[in-house]
Amino acid sequence: MTPAATPDAKVDWDELRAVAREAMSHAYAPYSGYPVGVAALVDDGRTVSGCNVENASYGLGLCAECGLVSELQRTGGGRLTHFTCVDGRGEILVPCGRCRQLLYEFGGAGLLLETPAGILPLAEMLPQAFGPDHLTK
Ligand code: THU
């Protein structure tokens, strides 16, 4: 287990999941019928969240993580430390591949994700990630 994946007793995943479920209740998903909610802790103690917002032009739909990173930036930036995602039943859901990349930008390899397989660092969900460091080499 990497140091970043060490369970953090101070983090209440049930509470974070409750925030994700509340966000999911605001989803706009008339085309897929698949509402999603996400929530994350920020390194300064803030909590940010998001829901998916679809569009009649199907390909333009926004994943819930888009709303989350937008809120993160709008409310002061910072680094994501803990993240969870739920489906329309409130069950834990893995973020899609594109959204793992969104999360990598703002949380990096050590961001802890709640997944159906337990708490995992993003390094395990997006191995050998391309990221900001590559652009400075
Ligand atoms: N969706 C998300 O919002 N986040 C994910 O990580 C997985 C997929 C949304 C996109 C679309 O609105 C719906 O789920 C069905 O794919």
Tab-separated table of C-alpha atoms and ligand atoms in Angstrom:
chain	number	residue	atom	x	y	z
A	1	MET	CA	0.000	0.000	0.000
A	2	THR	CA	1.390	3.419	-0.899
A	3	PRO	CA	1.512	6.055	1.865
A	4	ALA	CA	-1.238	7.981	0.109
A	5	ALA	CA	-3.566	4.992	0.438
A	6	THR	CA	-3.213	4.705	4.192
A	7	PRO	CA	-6.775	4.821	5.583
A	8	ASP	CA	-7.489	8.193	7.150
A	9	ALA	CA	-9.601	7.689	10.278
A	10	LYS	CA	-10.571	11.355	10.283
A	11	VAL	CA	-12.376	11.076	6.973
A	12	ASP	CA	-16.063	10.249	7.178
A	13	TRP	CA	-16.776	8.515	3.886
A	14	ASP	CA	-20.442	8.051	4.806
A	15	GLU	CA	-20.793	11.799	5.170
A	16	LEU	CA	-18.982	12.468	1.898
A	17	ARG	CA	-21.192	9.909	0.140
A	18	ALA	CA	-24.260	11.643	1.546
A	19	VAL	CA	-23.086	14.866	-0.104
A	20	ALA	CA	-22.640	12.983	-3.399
A	21	ARG	CA	-26.152	11.528	-3.102
A	22	GLU	CA	-27.628	14.956	-2.490
A	23	ALA	CA	-25.764	16.282	-5.535
A	24	MET	CA	-27.047	13.324	-7.574
A	25	SER	CA	-30.616	14.377	-6.727
A	26	HIS	CA	-29.986	17.532	-8.793
A	27	ALA	CA	-28.730	15.684	-11.900
A	28	TYR	CA	-30.149	16.558	-15.295
A	29	ALA	CA	-30.039	13.221	-17.083
A	30	PRO	CA	-33.194	12.973	-19.235
A	31	TYR	CA	-31.375	11.211	-22.098
A	32	SER	CA	-29.454	8.488	-20.319
A	33	GLY	CA	-31.767	8.208	-17.330
A	34	TYR	CA	-28.571	7.688	-15.351
A	35	PRO	CA	-28.088	10.359	-12.673
A	36	VAL	CA	-24.657	10.617	-11.080
A	37	GLY	CA	-23.423	12.578	-8.077
A	38	VAL	CA	-19.894	13.180	-6.854
A	39	ALA	CA	-18.295	14.810	-3.833
A	40	ALA	CA	-14.738	15.455	-2.738
A	41	LEU	CA	-12.766	16.911	0.128
A	42	VAL	CA	-10.272	19.688	-0.571
A	43	ASP	CA	-6.958	20.050	1.278
A	44	ASP	CA	-8.205	23.192	3.045
A	45	GLY	CA	-11.254	21.431	4.478
A	46	ARG	CA	-13.809	22.468	1.868
A	47	THR	CA	-16.209	19.983	0.327
A	48	VAL	CA	-17.115	20.257	-3.348
A	49	SER	CA	-19.701	18.328	-5.322
A	50	GLY	CA	-21.315	17.947	-8.718
A	51	CYS	CA	-23.985	16.205	-10.776
A	52	ASN	CA	-24.171	15.248	-14.425
A	53	VAL	CA	-25.854	17.688	-16.799
A	54	GLU	CA	-26.830	16.259	-20.185
A	55	ASN	CA	-27.747	17.983	-23.442
A	56	ALA	CA	-30.052	17.362	-26.406
A	57	SER	CA	-26.829	17.305	-28.400
A	58	TYR	CA	-25.870	14.058	-26.665
A	59	GLY	CA	-22.107	14.378	-27.003
A	60	LEU	CA	-22.112	17.631	-25.072
A	61	GLY	CA	-23.275	16.101	-21.829
A	62	LEU	CA	-21.234	17.018	-18.781
A	63	CYS	CA	-20.195	14.358	-16.303
A	64	ALA	CA	-20.737	15.085	-12.620
A	65	GLU	CA	-16.968	15.466	-12.208
A	66	CYS	CA	-17.017	18.449	-14.579
A	67	GLY	CA	-19.278	20.285	-12.167
A	68	LEU	CA	-17.090	19.269	-9.237
A	69	VAL	CA	-13.832	20.587	-10.684
A	70	SER	CA	-15.622	23.732	-11.803
A	71	GLU	CA	-16.841	24.336	-8.258
A	72	LEU	CA	-13.361	23.567	-6.925
A	73	GLN	CA	-11.797	26.240	-9.085
A	74	ARG	CA	-14.610	28.761	-8.623
A	75	THR	CA	-14.492	28.539	-4.842
A	76	GLY	CA	-10.751	28.999	-4.408
A	77	GLY	CA	-8.870	26.130	-6.031
A	78	GLY	CA	-6.777	23.765	-3.930
A	79	ARG	CA	-6.089	20.051	-4.134
A	80	LEU	CA	-8.648	17.257	-4.000
A	81	THR	CA	-7.801	14.688	-1.319
A	82	HIS	CA	-10.802	12.314	-1.074
A	83	PHE	CA	-13.452	11.569	-3.717
A	84	THR	CA	-16.603	9.534	-4.053
A	85	CYS	CA	-19.115	8.975	-6.866
A	86	VAL	CA	-22.615	7.487	-6.710
A	87	ASP	CA	-25.204	6.312	-9.219
A	88	GLY	CA	-28.950	6.952	-9.207
A	89	ARG	CA	-29.478	4.390	-6.419
A	90	GLY	CA	-26.830	6.051	-4.322
A	91	GLU	CA	-24.448	3.121	-4.835
A	92	ILE	CA	-20.708	3.689	-5.128
A	93	LEU	CA	-19.677	4.112	-8.752
A	94	VAL	CA	-16.278	4.264	-10.446
A	95	PRO	CA	-15.579	7.492	-12.341
A	96	CYS	CA	-15.294	7.147	-16.120
A	97	GLY	CA	-11.890	7.239	-17.768
A	98	ARG	CA	-12.111	10.823	-18.913
A	99	CYS	CA	-13.069	11.933	-15.428
A	100	ARG	CA	-10.141	10.080	-13.888
A	101	GLN	CA	-8.006	12.415	-15.968
A	102	LEU	CA	-9.984	15.437	-14.698
A	103	LEU	CA	-9.413	14.252	-11.135
A	104	TYR	CA	-5.700	13.686	-11.788
A	105	GLU	CA	-5.236	17.338	-12.700
A	106	PHE	CA	-6.585	18.518	-9.347
A	107	GLY	CA	-5.746	15.630	-7.019
A	108	GLY	CA	-2.797	13.791	-8.505
A	109	ALA	CA	-1.773	10.191	-7.957
A	110	GLY	CA	-2.460	10.295	-4.209
A	111	LEU	CA	-6.120	11.313	-4.414
A	112	LEU	CA	-8.107	8.659	-2.553
A	113	LEU	CA	-11.179	7.291	-4.324
A	114	GLU	CA	-14.008	5.329	-2.792
A	115	THR	CA	-14.649	2.461	-5.227
A	116	PRO	CA	-16.664	-0.769	-5.153
A	117	ALA	CA	-13.286	-2.439	-4.485
A	118	GLY	CA	-12.505	-0.199	-1.511
A	119	ILE	CA	-10.487	2.965	-1.009
A	120	LEU	CA	-7.864	3.238	-3.733
A	121	PRO	CA	-5.378	5.929	-4.747
A	122	LEU	CA	-5.942	7.417	-8.179
A	123	ALA	CA	-2.543	5.963	-9.131
A	124	GLU	CA	-4.260	2.562	-9.190
A	125	MET	CA	-7.283	3.785	-11.150
A	126	LEU	CA	-5.251	5.706	-13.736
A	127	PRO	CA	-1.833	4.042	-13.982
A	128	GLN	CA	1.006	5.844	-15.759
A	129	ALA	CA	-1.115	8.974	-15.964
A	130	PHE	CA	-0.303	11.779	-18.332
A	131	GLY	CA	-0.354	15.027	-16.417
A	132	PRO	CA	0.954	18.544	-15.871
A	133	ASP	CA	4.501	17.305	-15.194
A	134	HIS	CA	4.848	16.015	-18.743
A	135	LEU	CA	4.327	19.506	-20.126
A	136	THR	CA	7.241	20.928	-18.169
A	137	LYS	CA	9.768	18.262	-19.246
B	1	THU	N1	-21.379	9.961	-15.840
B	1	THU	C1	-20.853	10.834	-14.926
B	1	THU	O1	-21.438	11.895	-14.659
B	1	THU	N2	-19.665	10.530	-14.348
B	1	THU	C2	-19.000	9.351	-14.535
B	1	THU	O2	-17.890	9.189	-14.041
B	1	THU	C3	-19.645	8.278	-15.288
B	1	THU	C4	-20.715	8.730	-16.225
B	1	THU	C5	-22.631	10.310	-16.499
B	1	THU	C6	-22.481	10.757	-17.915
B	1	THU	C7	-23.891	10.520	-18.454
B	1	THU	O3	-24.676	11.687	-18.171
B	1	THU	C8	-24.411	9.364	-17.625
B	1	THU	O4	-23.508	9.214	-16.540
B	1	THU	C9	-24.480	8.054	-18.390
B	1	THU	O5	-23.264	7.765	-18.985
